[in-house]
Coordinates of C-alpha atoms and ligand atoms in Angstrom, one line a residue:
X4 CA 7.1 -4.8 6.1
X5 CA 9.8 -7.2 4.9
X6 CA 9.5 -9.5 2.0
X7 CA 9.8 -13.3 1.9
X8 CA 10.6 -15.5 -1.1
X9 CA 11.3 -19.2 -1.5
X10 CA 11.6 -21.8 -4.2
X11 CA 12.0 -25.6 -4.4
X12 CA 12.5 -27.4 -7.7
X13 CA 14.5 -30.3 -9.2
X14 CA 18.1 -29.7 -10.1
X15 CA 17.7 -26.2 -11.5
X16 CA 19.5 -23.2 -9.9
X17 CA 17.0 -21.0 -8.0
X18 CA 19.2 -18.4 -6.2
X19 CA 19.3 -16.0 -9.2
X20 CA 15.6 -16.3 -9.6
X21 CA 15.0 -15.5 -5.9
X22 CA 17.2 -12.4 -6.2
X23 CA 14.9 -11.3 -9.1
X24 CA 11.9 -12.0 -6.9
X25 CA 13.4 -10.2 -3.9
X26 CA 13.9 -7.1 -6.1
X27 CA 10.2 -7.1 -6.8
X28 CA 9.5 -7.1 -3.0
X29 CA 12.1 -4.5 -2.2
X30 CA 9.3 -2.0 -1.8
X31 CA 8.4 -3.8 1.4
X32 CA 11.7 -3.1 3.0
X33 CA 15.2 -2.5 1.9
X34 CA 17.6 -2.1 4.8
X35 CA 19.2 -5.6 4.5
X36 CA 18.7 -8.8 2.6
X37 CA 19.7 -12.4 2.7
X38 CA 19.4 -15.9 1.2
X39 CA 19.6 -19.4 2.7
X40 CA 20.2 -22.2 0.2
X41 CA 20.4 -25.9 0.5
X42 CA 23.8 -27.1 -0.8
X43 CA 25.5 -30.5 -0.8
X44 CA 27.5 -29.4 2.2
X45 CA 24.5 -28.0 4.2
X46 CA 22.6 -24.8 4.3
X47 CA 24.6 -21.8 3.1
X48 CA 23.6 -18.3 4.2
X49 CA 24.5 -15.0 2.7
X50 CA 23.3 -11.7 4.2
X51 CA 24.2 -8.1 3.4
X52 CA 23.2 -4.7 4.8
X53 CA 21.7 -2.4 2.3
X54 CA 19.7 -3.1 -0.8
X55 CA 19.3 -6.3 -2.7
X56 CA 22.0 -5.2 -5.2
X57 CA 24.6 -5.6 -2.3
X58 CA 23.5 -9.2 -1.8
X59 CA 23.4 -9.8 -5.6
X60 CA 26.9 -8.5 -6.2
X61 CA 28.3 -10.7 -3.4
X62 CA 26.5 -13.7 -4.8
X63 CA 28.1 -13.0 -8.2
X64 CA 31.6 -13.4 -6.7
X65 CA 30.7 -16.2 -4.3
X66 CA 27.7 -18.0 -5.8
X67 CA 25.4 -20.3 -3.9
X68 CA 24.3 -23.3 -6.1
X69 CA 21.0 -24.6 -5.0
X70 CA 17.6 -25.8 -6.1
X71 CA 15.9 -25.1 -2.8
X72 CA 16.3 -21.8 -1.1
X73 CA 14.6 -19.0 0.8
X74 CA 15.3 -15.3 0.9
X75 CA 14.3 -12.1 2.7
X76 CA 14.4 -8.3 2.3
X77 CA 14.1 -6.5 5.6
X78 CA 12.5 -3.4 7.1
X79 CA 13.9 -3.2 10.6
X80 CA 11.5 -3.4 13.6
X81 CA 13.4 -5.2 16.3
X82 CA 17.1 -4.5 16.0
X83 CA 19.1 -2.2 13.8
X84 CA 19.8 -2.9 10.1
X85 CA 23.0 -4.9 10.6
X86 CA 24.2 -8.2 9.1
X87 CA 23.6 -10.0 12.3
X88 CA 20.0 -8.9 12.4
X89 CA 19.4 -9.6 8.7
X90 CA 17.4 -12.7 7.8
X91 CA 17.7 -15.7 7.4
X92 CA 18.4 -16.7 11.0
X93 CA 19.9 -20.0 11.9
X94 CA 19.6 -22.4 14.8
X95 CA 21.7 -25.6 14.2
X96 CA 20.3 -27.2 11.0
X97 CA 17.3 -24.9 10.9
X98 CA 16.9 -21.6 9.1
X99 CA 14.0 -19.1 9.1
X100 CA 12.8 -15.9 7.5
X101 CA 10.0 -13.8 8.9
X102 CA 7.7 -10.9 8.1
X103 CA 5.7 -9.4 11.0
X104 CA 6.3 -9.1 14.7
X105 CA 6.5 -11.8 17.3
X106 CA 4.9 -9.9 20.2
X107 CA 5.9 -12.4 22.9
X108 CA 9.5 -12.8 21.8
X109 CA 11.0 -11.6 25.1
X110 CA 8.9 -14.0 27.1
X111 CA 9.9 -16.8 24.7
X112 CA 13.6 -15.8 24.9
X113 CA 13.4 -16.1 28.7
X114 CA 11.7 -19.5 28.4
X115 CA 14.4 -20.7 25.9
X116 CA 16.9 -20.0 28.8
X117 CA 20.3 -21.3 27.6
X118 CA 19.8 -20.7 23.9
X119 CA 22.5 -18.5 22.4
X120 CA 21.0 -15.7 20.3
X121 CA 23.1 -14.1 17.6
X122 CA 20.8 -11.2 16.8
X123 CA 18.5 -8.6 18.4
X124 CA 15.5 -9.7 16.4
X125 CA 12.2 -11.1 17.5
X126 CA 12.5 -13.6 14.6
X127 CA 15.4 -15.6 15.9
X128 CA 13.3 -16.8 18.7
X129 CA 11.3 -18.8 16.1
X130 CA 14.3 -20.7 15.0
X131 CA 15.2 -21.6 18.6
X132 CA 11.7 -22.5 19.5
X133 CA 11.4 -24.9 16.5
X134 CA 14.7 -26.4 17.5
X135 CA 13.5 -26.9 21.0
X136 CA 10.2 -28.5 20.0
X137 CA 11.9 -30.5 17.2
X138 CA 10.2 -33.9 16.6
X139 CA 11.9 -34.9 13.4
X140 CA 9.1 -33.5 11.2
X141 CA 9.6 -29.9 10.1
X142 CA 5.9 -29.1 9.3
X143 CA 4.6 -30.8 12.5
X144 CA 7.1 -28.9 14.6
X145 CA 6.3 -25.6 13.0
X146 CA 2.6 -26.3 13.7
X147 CA 3.5 -26.7 17.4
X148 CA 5.7 -23.6 17.4
X149 CA 3.2 -21.3 15.8
X150 CA 0.8 -22.2 18.5
X151 CA 3.2 -20.5 20.9
X152 CA 3.6 -17.4 18.9
X153 CA 1.7 -14.2 19.6
X154 CA 1.6 -11.4 17.0
X155 CA 1.7 -11.4 13.2
X156 CA 3.9 -13.5 11.0
X157 CA 4.6 -15.0 7.6
X158 CA 7.4 -17.6 8.0
X159 CA 9.4 -19.8 5.8
X160 CA 11.7 -22.4 7.2
X161 CA 14.1 -25.1 6.0
X162 CA 16.0 -27.9 7.7
X163 CA 19.3 -29.4 6.5
X164 CA 18.0 -33.0 6.7
X165 CA 15.1 -32.3 4.3
X166 CA 16.9 -30.7 1.4
X167 CA 13.9 -30.2 -1.0
X168 CA 11.4 -29.0 1.6
X169 CA 10.2 -25.5 2.5
X170 CA 7.6 -25.0 5.3
X171 CA 5.6 -21.8 5.4
X172 CA 3.1 -20.5 7.9
X173 CA 1.1 -17.3 8.2
X174 CA -1.0 -15.3 10.6
X175 CA -2.0 -11.7 9.8
X176 CA 0.9 -11.3 7.2
X177 CA 0.5 -12.1 3.5
X178 CA 2.0 -15.2 1.9
X179 CA 1.3 -16.5 -1.6
X180 CA 2.4 -19.7 -3.2
X181 CA 3.3 -19.9 -6.9
X182 CA 2.6 -23.2 -8.6
X183 CA 5.1 -24.0 -11.4
X184 CA 6.2 -27.0 -13.4
X185 CA 7.9 -29.3 -10.9
X186 CA 8.5 -26.2 -8.8
X187 CA 6.8 -24.3 -6.0
X188 CA 7.5 -20.7 -5.2
X189 CA 6.7 -18.7 -2.2
X190 CA 6.4 -14.9 -1.8
X191 CA 4.9 -12.1 0.3
X192 CA 3.2 -10.6 -2.8
X193 CA 2.2 -11.6 -6.3
X194 CA 4.6 -9.4 -8.3
X195 CA 7.5 -11.5 -7.0
X196 CA 6.0 -14.6 -8.6
X197 CA 5.0 -13.2 -11.9
X198 CA 8.3 -13.9 -13.8
X199 CA 7.8 -17.6 -12.9
X200 CA 4.1 -18.3 -12.8
X201 CA 0.7 -16.7 -12.8
X202 CA -0.9 -19.6 -10.9
X203 CA -1.0 -18.8 -7.3
X204 CA -2.5 -19.9 -4.0
X205 CA -3.2 -17.4 -1.3
X206 CA -2.5 -18.9 2.1
X207 CA -5.1 -18.2 4.9
X208 CA -4.4 -17.2 8.5
X209 CA -3.5 -20.4 10.4
X210 CA -2.2 -22.3 7.3
X211 CA 1.0 -24.3 7.4
X212 CA 2.2 -25.3 4.0
X213 CA 4.8 -27.9 2.9
X214 CA 6.4 -27.1 -0.4
X215 CA 8.3 -29.7 -2.4
X216 CA 9.1 -29.6 -6.1
X217 CA 6.2 -31.8 -7.1
X218 CA 3.8 -31.6 -4.1
X219 CA 2.1 -29.0 -2.0
X220 CA 0.3 -29.8 1.2
X221 CA -1.6 -27.2 3.3
X222 CA -2.9 -27.9 6.8
X223 CA -4.3 -25.9 9.6
X224 CA -2.3 -25.7 12.9
X225 CA -3.9 -29.0 14.1
X226 CA -2.6 -30.8 11.0
X227 CA -6.0 -31.0 9.3
X228 CA -5.5 -30.8 5.5
X229 CA -7.0 -27.6 3.9
X230 CA -8.1 -27.2 0.3
X231 CA -6.9 -24.0 -1.3
X232 CA -7.8 -23.0 -4.8
X233 CA -5.3 -22.0 -7.5
X234 CA -6.1 -18.5 -8.7
X235 CA -5.0 -17.4 -12.2
X236 CA -3.4 -13.9 -12.0
X237 CA -4.3 -11.5 -14.8
X238 CA -1.4 -9.1 -14.1
X239 CA 1.6 -9.8 -16.4
X240 CA 5.2 -9.6 -15.3
X241 CA 5.6 -6.5 -17.5
X242 CA 2.9 -4.7 -15.6
X243 CA 5.2 -4.8 -12.6
X244 CA 8.1 -3.4 -14.5
X245 CA 9.2 0.1 -15.3
X246 CA 8.3 0.1 -19.0
X247 CA 10.9 2.7 -20.1
X248 CA 10.3 5.1 -17.2
X249 CA 13.1 6.1 -14.9
X250 CA 11.2 5.2 -11.8
X251 CA 8.1 3.1 -11.0
X252 CA 6.5 6.2 -9.5
X253 CA 6.7 8.2 -12.8
X254 CA 5.3 5.2 -14.7
X255 CA 2.5 4.8 -12.2
X256 CA 1.7 8.5 -12.3
X257 CA 1.4 8.2 -16.1
X258 CA -0.8 5.1 -15.8
X259 CA -3.6 7.1 -14.1
X260 CA -5.8 7.8 -17.1
X261 CA -6.0 4.0 -17.5
X262 CA -6.5 3.5 -13.8
X263 CA -9.6 5.6 -13.9
X264 CA -10.9 3.9 -17.1
X265 CA -10.3 0.4 -15.5
X266 CA -12.0 1.4 -12.3
X267 CA -15.1 2.5 -14.3
X268 CA -15.1 -0.5 -16.7
X269 CA -18.3 -2.5 -16.4
X270 CA -19.5 -0.4 -13.5
X271 CA -21.4 2.4 -15.2
X272 CA -24.2 2.5 -17.8
X273 CA -24.3 6.1 -19.0
X274 CA -27.5 5.9 -20.9
X275 CA -29.6 4.5 -18.1
X276 CA -27.6 6.4 -15.4
X277 CA -26.9 3.3 -13.4
X278 CA -23.9 2.3 -11.3
X279 CA -23.3 -1.4 -10.7
X280 CA -20.8 -2.2 -8.1
X281 CA -20.0 -5.9 -8.2
X282 CA -18.6 -6.9 -4.9
X283 CA -21.0 -4.6 -3.0
X284 CA -23.4 -7.2 -1.7
X285 CA -25.5 -4.9 0.5
X286 CA -29.0 -4.7 -0.9
X287 CA -30.6 -1.3 -1.8
X288 CA -33.1 -1.4 1.0
X289 CA -30.3 -1.7 3.5
X290 CA -28.3 1.1 1.8
X291 CA -31.4 3.2 2.0
X292 CA -31.7 2.8 5.8
X293 CA -28.1 3.4 6.6
X294 CA -27.7 6.0 9.4
X295 CA -24.0 6.8 9.0
X296 CA -20.8 6.0 7.2
X297 CA -17.5 5.7 8.9
X298 CA -14.2 5.4 7.0
X299 CA -10.9 4.1 8.3
X300 CA -7.6 4.1 6.5
X301 CA -3.9 5.2 6.8
X302 CA -1.7 7.6 4.9
X303 CA -2.6 8.3 1.3
X304 CA -5.7 6.0 1.7
X305 CA -6.8 8.3 4.6
X306 CA -6.6 11.2 2.2
X307 CA -8.8 9.4 -0.3
X308 CA -11.2 8.8 2.6
X309 CA -11.4 12.5 3.2
X310 CA -12.3 13.1 -0.4
X311 CA -14.8 10.2 -0.1
X312 CA -16.4 11.9 2.9
X313 CA -17.0 15.1 0.9
X314 CA -18.4 13.1 -2.1
X315 CA -20.7 10.7 -0.1
X316 CA -22.1 13.5 2.1
X317 CA -22.8 15.7 -0.9
X318 CA -24.3 13.0 -3.1
X319 CA -26.2 10.8 -0.5
X320 CA -26.8 13.1 2.4
X321 CA -25.3 10.5 4.8
X322 CA -23.1 11.8 7.5
X323 CA -19.6 10.5 7.1
X324 CA -16.8 10.4 9.6
X325 CA -13.2 9.6 8.8
X326 CA -10.7 8.1 11.2
X327 CA -7.1 7.1 11.1
X328 CA -7.2 3.4 11.5
X329 CA -4.4 3.6 14.0
X330 CA -6.5 5.8 16.2
X331 CA -9.9 4.1 15.7
X332 CA -8.6 0.8 17.1
X333 CA -7.9 2.4 20.5
X334 CA -11.3 3.8 21.0
X335 CA -14.7 2.2 21.6
X336 CA -16.2 1.6 18.1
X337 CA -19.5 3.5 18.3
X338 CA -20.9 1.6 15.4
X339 CA -24.0 -0.4 15.0
X340 CA -26.1 -2.3 12.5
X341 CA -27.3 0.8 10.7
X342 CA -23.8 2.0 10.0
X343 CA -21.4 1.2 7.2
X344 CA -17.8 1.0 8.0
X345 CA -15.5 1.4 4.9
X346 CA -11.9 0.3 5.1
X347 CA -9.6 1.8 2.4
X348 CA -6.3 0.2 1.7
X349 CA -4.1 -0.1 -1.4
X350 CA -2.4 -3.2 -0.2
X351 CA -5.3 -4.7 1.8
X352 CA -2.7 -5.7 4.4
X353 CA -2.2 -2.6 6.5
X354 CA -2.3 -3.9 10.1
X355 CA -4.2 -1.0 11.7
X356 CA -6.8 -0.8 8.9
X357 CA -7.3 -4.6 9.2
X358 CA -7.8 -4.3 12.9
X359 CA -10.2 -1.4 12.6
X360 CA -12.2 -3.3 10.0
X361 CA -12.4 -6.3 12.3
X362 CA -13.6 -4.2 15.2
X363 CA -16.3 -2.6 13.1
X364 CA -17.5 -6.0 12.0
X365 CA -17.6 -7.2 15.6
X366 CA -19.5 -4.1 16.6
X367 CA -22.2 -5.2 14.1
X368 CA -21.7 -2.6 11.4
X369 CA -21.9 -3.4 7.7
X370 CA -18.4 -3.4 6.3
X371 CA -16.9 -2.7 2.9
X372 CA -13.3 -2.9 1.8
X373 CA -11.9 -0.7 -1.0
X374 CA -8.6 -2.1 -2.1
X375 CA -6.3 -2.8 -5.0
X376 CA -5.1 -6.3 -4.3
X377 CA -7.7 -9.0 -5.0
X378 CA -6.0 -11.7 -2.9
X379 CA -5.1 -9.5 0.0
X380 CA -6.1 -10.3 3.6
X381 CA -8.7 -7.6 3.8
X382 CA -10.2 -8.5 0.4
X383 CA -10.5 -12.1 1.4
X384 CA -11.8 -11.4 4.9
X385 CA -14.8 -9.3 3.6
X386 CA -18.1 -10.0 2.1
X387 CA -18.1 -6.6 0.4
X388 CA -15.1 -5.6 -1.6
X389 CA -14.7 -3.0 -4.3
X390 CA -11.4 -3.4 -6.2
X391 CA -9.7 -0.4 -7.6
X392 CA -8.1 -2.3 -10.5
X393 CA -5.0 0.0 -10.6
X394 CA -2.7 -3.0 -11.2
X395 CA 0.5 -3.6 -9.2
X396 CA 1.8 -0.4 -7.5
X397 CA 5.5 -0.8 -6.8
X398 CA 6.6 2.8 -6.0
X399 CA 6.4 3.2 -2.2
X400 CA 4.7 6.6 -2.7
X401 CA 1.1 5.7 -3.6
X402 CA -0.1 7.5 -6.8
X403 CA -2.3 5.4 -9.1
X404 CA -3.8 3.4 -6.3
X405 CA -5.0 6.7 -4.8
X406 CA -6.5 7.6 -8.2
X407 CA -8.3 4.2 -8.2
X408 CA -9.6 4.8 -4.7
X409 CA -11.0 8.2 -5.7
X410 CA -12.7 6.7 -8.7
X411 CA -14.3 4.0 -6.7
X412 CA -15.4 6.4 -4.0
X413 CA -16.9 8.7 -6.7
X414 CA -18.9 5.7 -7.9
X415 CA -20.0 4.7 -4.4
X416 CA -21.2 8.2 -3.7
X417 CA -23.2 8.2 -6.8
X418 CA -24.7 4.8 -6.1
X419 CA -25.7 5.8 -2.5
X420 CA -27.1 9.1 -3.9
X421 CA -29.2 7.3 -6.5
X422 CA -30.4 4.6 -4.1
X423 CA -31.3 7.1 -1.4
X424 CA -33.2 9.2 -3.9
X425 CA -31.0 12.3 -3.8
X426 CA -29.8 12.0 -7.4
X427 CA -32.3 11.9 -10.2
X428 CA -31.8 9.7 -13.3
X429 CA -30.9 12.8 -15.3
X430 CA -28.3 13.9 -12.8
X431 CA -26.9 10.4 -12.7
X432 CA -26.6 10.4 -16.5
X433 CA -24.8 13.7 -16.5
X434 CA -22.5 12.7 -13.6
X435 CA -21.6 9.4 -15.3
X436 CA -20.8 11.3 -18.5
X437 CA -18.5 13.6 -16.6
X438 CA -16.8 10.6 -15.0
X439 CA -16.3 8.9 -18.3
X440 CA -14.5 11.9 -19.8
X441 CA -12.1 12.1 -16.8
X442 CA -9.3 10.0 -18.3
X443 CA -8.8 12.7 -21.0
X444 CA -8.7 15.4 -18.3
X445 CA -6.0 13.4 -16.4
X446 CA -4.1 13.0 -19.7
X447 CA -4.1 16.8 -20.0
X448 CA -3.0 17.2 -16.4
X449 CA 0.0 15.0 -17.1
X450 CA 1.2 17.6 -19.6
X451 CA 2.1 19.8 -16.6
X452 CA 5.2 17.5 -16.1
X453 CA 7.7 19.8 -17.8
X454 CA 6.5 22.8 -15.9
X455 CA 6.5 20.8 -12.6
X456 CA 10.1 19.8 -13.4
X457 CA 11.1 23.3 -14.0
X458 CA 9.5 24.5 -10.7
X459 CA 11.0 21.5 -8.9
X460 CA 14.5 22.8 -9.8
X461 CA 13.8 25.7 -7.4
X462 CA 11.6 23.9 -4.9
X463 CA 14.4 21.4 -4.3
X464 CA 16.2 24.1 -2.4
X465 CA 13.4 24.7 0.1
X466 CA 13.5 23.5 3.6
X467 CA 9.7 23.7 4.2
X468 CA 6.6 24.0 2.1
X469 CA 3.0 24.8 2.8
X470 CA 0.1 23.2 0.8
X471 CA -3.3 24.8 1.0
X472 CA -6.7 23.8 -0.4
X473 CA -10.4 24.1 0.4
X474 CA -13.4 21.7 0.5
X475 CA -12.8 18.6 -1.6
X476 CA -9.4 19.9 -2.5
X477 CA -8.2 20.2 1.1
X478 CA -7.3 16.5 1.2
X479 CA -5.5 17.1 -2.1
X480 CA -3.3 19.7 -0.3
X481 CA -2.7 17.1 2.4
X482 CA -1.8 14.4 -0.2
X483 CA 0.4 16.9 -2.1
X484 CA 2.3 17.6 1.1
X485 CA 2.6 13.9 2.0
X486 CA 4.0 13.1 -1.5
X487 CA 6.6 15.9 -1.2
X488 CA 7.8 15.0 2.3
X489 CA 7.9 11.2 1.8
X490 CA 10.1 11.2 -1.4
X491 CA 12.0 14.5 -1.3
X492 CA 12.4 14.8 2.5
X493 CA 11.3 18.4 2.4
X494 CA 9.2 19.2 5.4
X495 CA 5.7 19.9 4.1
X496 CA 2.3 20.7 5.8
X497 CA -1.1 20.6 4.3
X498 CA -3.7 23.1 5.6
X499 CA -7.3 24.1 4.9
X500 CA -6.7 27.5 3.4
X501 CA -9.2 29.1 5.8
X502 CA -7.0 28.0 8.7
X503 CA -4.1 30.1 7.5
X504 CA -5.1 33.1 9.4
X505 CA -5.4 31.1 12.6
X506 CA -1.6 30.4 12.8
X507 CA 0.3 29.1 9.8
X508 CA 0.4 32.5 8.1
X509 CA 3.0 33.4 10.7
X510 CA 5.4 31.1 8.9
X511 CA 5.1 32.8 5.5
X512 CA 8.0 34.7 4.1
X513 CA 10.1 34.6 0.9
X514 CA 11.6 31.3 2.1
X515 CA 8.3 29.5 2.4
X516 CA 6.8 28.2 -0.9
X517 CA 3.1 28.0 -0.7
X518 CA 1.5 25.4 -3.0
X519 CA -2.2 26.3 -3.5
X520 CA -4.9 24.1 -5.1
X521 CA -7.0 26.9 -6.6
X522 CA -8.9 25.4 -9.5
X523 CA -12.5 26.5 -10.4
X524 CA -14.9 25.7 -7.5
X525 CA -17.5 27.2 -5.3
X526 CA -14.8 28.6 -3.0
X527 CA -12.6 29.9 -5.8
X528 CA -12.9 33.6 -5.0
X529 CA -12.1 33.1 -1.3
X530 CA -9.2 30.8 -2.3
X531 CA -7.9 33.5 -4.7
X532 CA -8.0 35.9 -1.7
X533 CA -5.8 33.4 0.3
X534 CA -3.3 33.2 -2.5
X535 CA -3.1 37.0 -2.6
X536 CA -2.6 37.1 1.1
X537 CA 0.3 34.7 0.9
X538 CA 1.7 36.6 -2.0
X539 CA 1.6 39.9 -0.2
X540 CA 3.7 38.3 2.5
X541 CA 6.4 37.5 -0.1
X542 CA 5.6 33.8 -0.4
X543 CA 6.4 32.2 -3.7
X544 CA 3.1 30.8 -4.6
X545 CA 2.9 27.7 -6.9
X546 CA -0.8 27.4 -7.9
X547 CA -2.7 24.6 -9.5
X548 CA -5.3 26.5 -11.6
X549 CA -7.9 25.7 -14.2
X550 CA -7.4 26.6 -17.8
X551 CA -8.4 30.2 -18.5
X552 CA -7.7 31.3 -14.9
X553 CA -6.3 34.8 -14.6
X554 CA -6.9 36.0 -11.0
X555 CA -4.9 33.4 -9.1
X556 CA -2.4 33.2 -12.0
X557 CA -1.6 36.9 -11.5
X558 CA -0.8 36.5 -7.9
X559 CA 1.1 33.3 -8.2
X560 CA 4.8 32.9 -8.8
X561 CA 4.3 29.8 -11.0
X562 CA 1.2 27.9 -12.2
X563 CA 0.4 24.4 -13.1
X564 CA -2.6 24.6 -15.4
X565 CA -5.1 21.7 -15.5
X566 CA -8.4 21.3 -17.4
X567 CA -11.5 22.7 -15.8
X568 CA -13.7 19.8 -14.5
X569 CA -16.7 19.7 -12.1
X570 CA -15.6 20.4 -8.6
X571 CA -16.4 17.0 -7.2
X572 CA -14.1 15.4 -9.8
X573 CA -11.4 18.1 -9.5
X574 CA -9.3 16.1 -6.9
X575 CA -8.6 13.4 -9.5
X576 CA -7.2 16.0 -11.8
X577 CA -5.5 18.3 -9.3
X578 CA -3.5 15.6 -7.6
X579 CA -1.6 14.9 -10.8
X580 CA 0.6 18.0 -11.0
X581 CA 1.3 17.7 -7.2
X582 CA 2.5 14.1 -7.7
X583 CA 4.7 15.3 -10.6
X584 CA 6.0 18.2 -8.5
X585 CA 7.0 15.9 -5.7
X586 CA 8.5 13.4 -8.2
X587 CA 10.7 16.0 -9.9
X588 CA 11.7 17.6 -6.7
X589 CA 12.9 14.3 -5.4
X590 CA 14.8 13.7 -8.6
X591 CA 16.4 17.1 -8.4
X592 CA 17.5 16.2 -4.8
X593 CA 18.9 12.9 -6.0
X594 CA 16.6 11.1 -3.6
X595 CA 15.7 7.4 -3.9
X596 CA 12.2 8.0 -5.4
X597 CA 10.8 4.5 -5.4
X598 CA 12.3 3.5 -2.1
X599 CA 12.3 6.5 0.2
X600 CA 14.3 6.1 3.4
X601 CA 12.6 4.5 6.5
X602 CA 9.4 3.7 4.6
X603 CA 7.9 0.4 3.4
X604 CA 5.1 -0.1 1.0
X605 CA 3.0 -2.4 3.1
X606 CA 2.8 -1.8 6.8
X607 CA 1.8 -5.1 8.3
X608 CA 2.8 -4.1 11.9
X609 CA 0.9 -1.7 14.2
Ligands
M6R30 O1 -1.8 -0.1 1.7 P1 -2.5 1.0 2.3 O2 -3.2 1.9 1.4 O3 -3.3 0.6 3.5 O4 -1.3 1.9 2.9 C1 -1.5 3.0 3.7 C2 -0.3 3.9 3.8 O5 0.7 3.1 4.5 C3 0.2 4.4 2.5 O6 -0.8 5.1 1.8 C4 1.4 5.3 2.7 O7 1.0 6.5 3.4 C5 2.2 5.6 1.5 N1 3.6 5.8 1.7 C6 1.7 6.8 0.8 O8 2.4 7.2 -0.3

């Protein structure tokens, strides 16, 4: 939540560039934004409620000229989205921006006694604390101050007396430094740096960095210098842009055939039937003796975990349990050295998933991270990491990252199945062949877009919607419902179709659209029966069906037809029309597709 940027350089104007960078972080929060800039007359601050464009248009009429500045886009935690609560916060000659939560801020506020606070935020306490501890050296004082802070933070600070210096610090919140020519940049995430540089340094927990135009110094909180490598980012700036699509979400939905191809690249050898997962450093003997798999995740990643459960159980015979990370961390982790804990996260920064991963590791389990961001906290904290290679996902509603997760989980299930002797070489060859042809099936599924758009014209008027599916497509019903609710604000529930008769069927009438995932599968006949039951209670059924289907299609009001693929791969195809349905419904309702209300892309607070 919240995005931080900063830049220090010689002479050149940086405020416009920081606005550009903030726009690329807007997915992290967008209820208010602000800039603090060093000027010849001191630090100038501009803050505005609303999106970055509000801040931008103000700066067009009243520009801030500066070559050293910091900025922030906010997702409110402590204090409403008002100008007073927007960052940066000032205390005398000091300014600060913050991402995360200072858990002991009330205690510190009391301790700071006579300090006068201008906002309701936890962040402002940092400015007052640094001012109180001030010893004339910004980095040294920040080191002292962070020792007093509890919780998670990424911080950037400036002081009027040191006009070319930015000091940054992090604990449990991401912070990346961009290395330019006679310039250093700072951001919460790599896409914000891509217009300026592809050479980045990921700060580690406990790092305090001093950025000046020509120098960068990183220390730990005791002041000991830390060596941090420069990483060359392969993503281009264009990859994080819309490329002609109206929204990032639509672009990202259409990128999914490539997502699958990228996630498979270099990992499968079809002829020999082998899966090679670089980044999985657990040897085959250990994989053979595993007793259990436990998966933790949140939101869409949790739905991927549910699909993963089905795949891993079917292919490897290992029992799999799936937990919401936010629940797992408040229970005793019943994990041991024969268990594999998998944490799935697009961002690799989700606070609950990170905490659940840490607890699993402490309990002695083998751990594996599946994530999309190579330099993220989870990826860097783990010895076993499978990257999804989906590229930057900017739309707050996750689409292609989910696709990448499903692809990697399919590979992992095959790998475990082969190592544990459940899948023969012939079966592996066949399965890898099927996987390889999947991008074409997803291309074909994307052709449902026009039909989804036409259905969306009517679905947009609904107040509620029910999504149903069975087996490996039950999580797809859940994900379809989540997509619809988070971007169109229509209340939607996902249910296993077999549960309908145990309650939800009471809701069905002509006003309740039922979206059924009813493609070819072992449970198709019984699913067709569920569709007919809904239909006979006047529901308008929108069914995702396989090419050539006639039974469900007859009972349905409208259909979204996708290619027939093996059942275990069907989630990767079936989710596509549901993403498109949610997208077009949100467009029909004039909703803010890429930045739905109250949401943030990266949830770095619990
Ligand atoms: O980055 P993560 O995958 O850990 O994020 C988990 C959820 O916050 C995320 O999937 C969220 O549910 C999205 N809004 C889904 O579209």
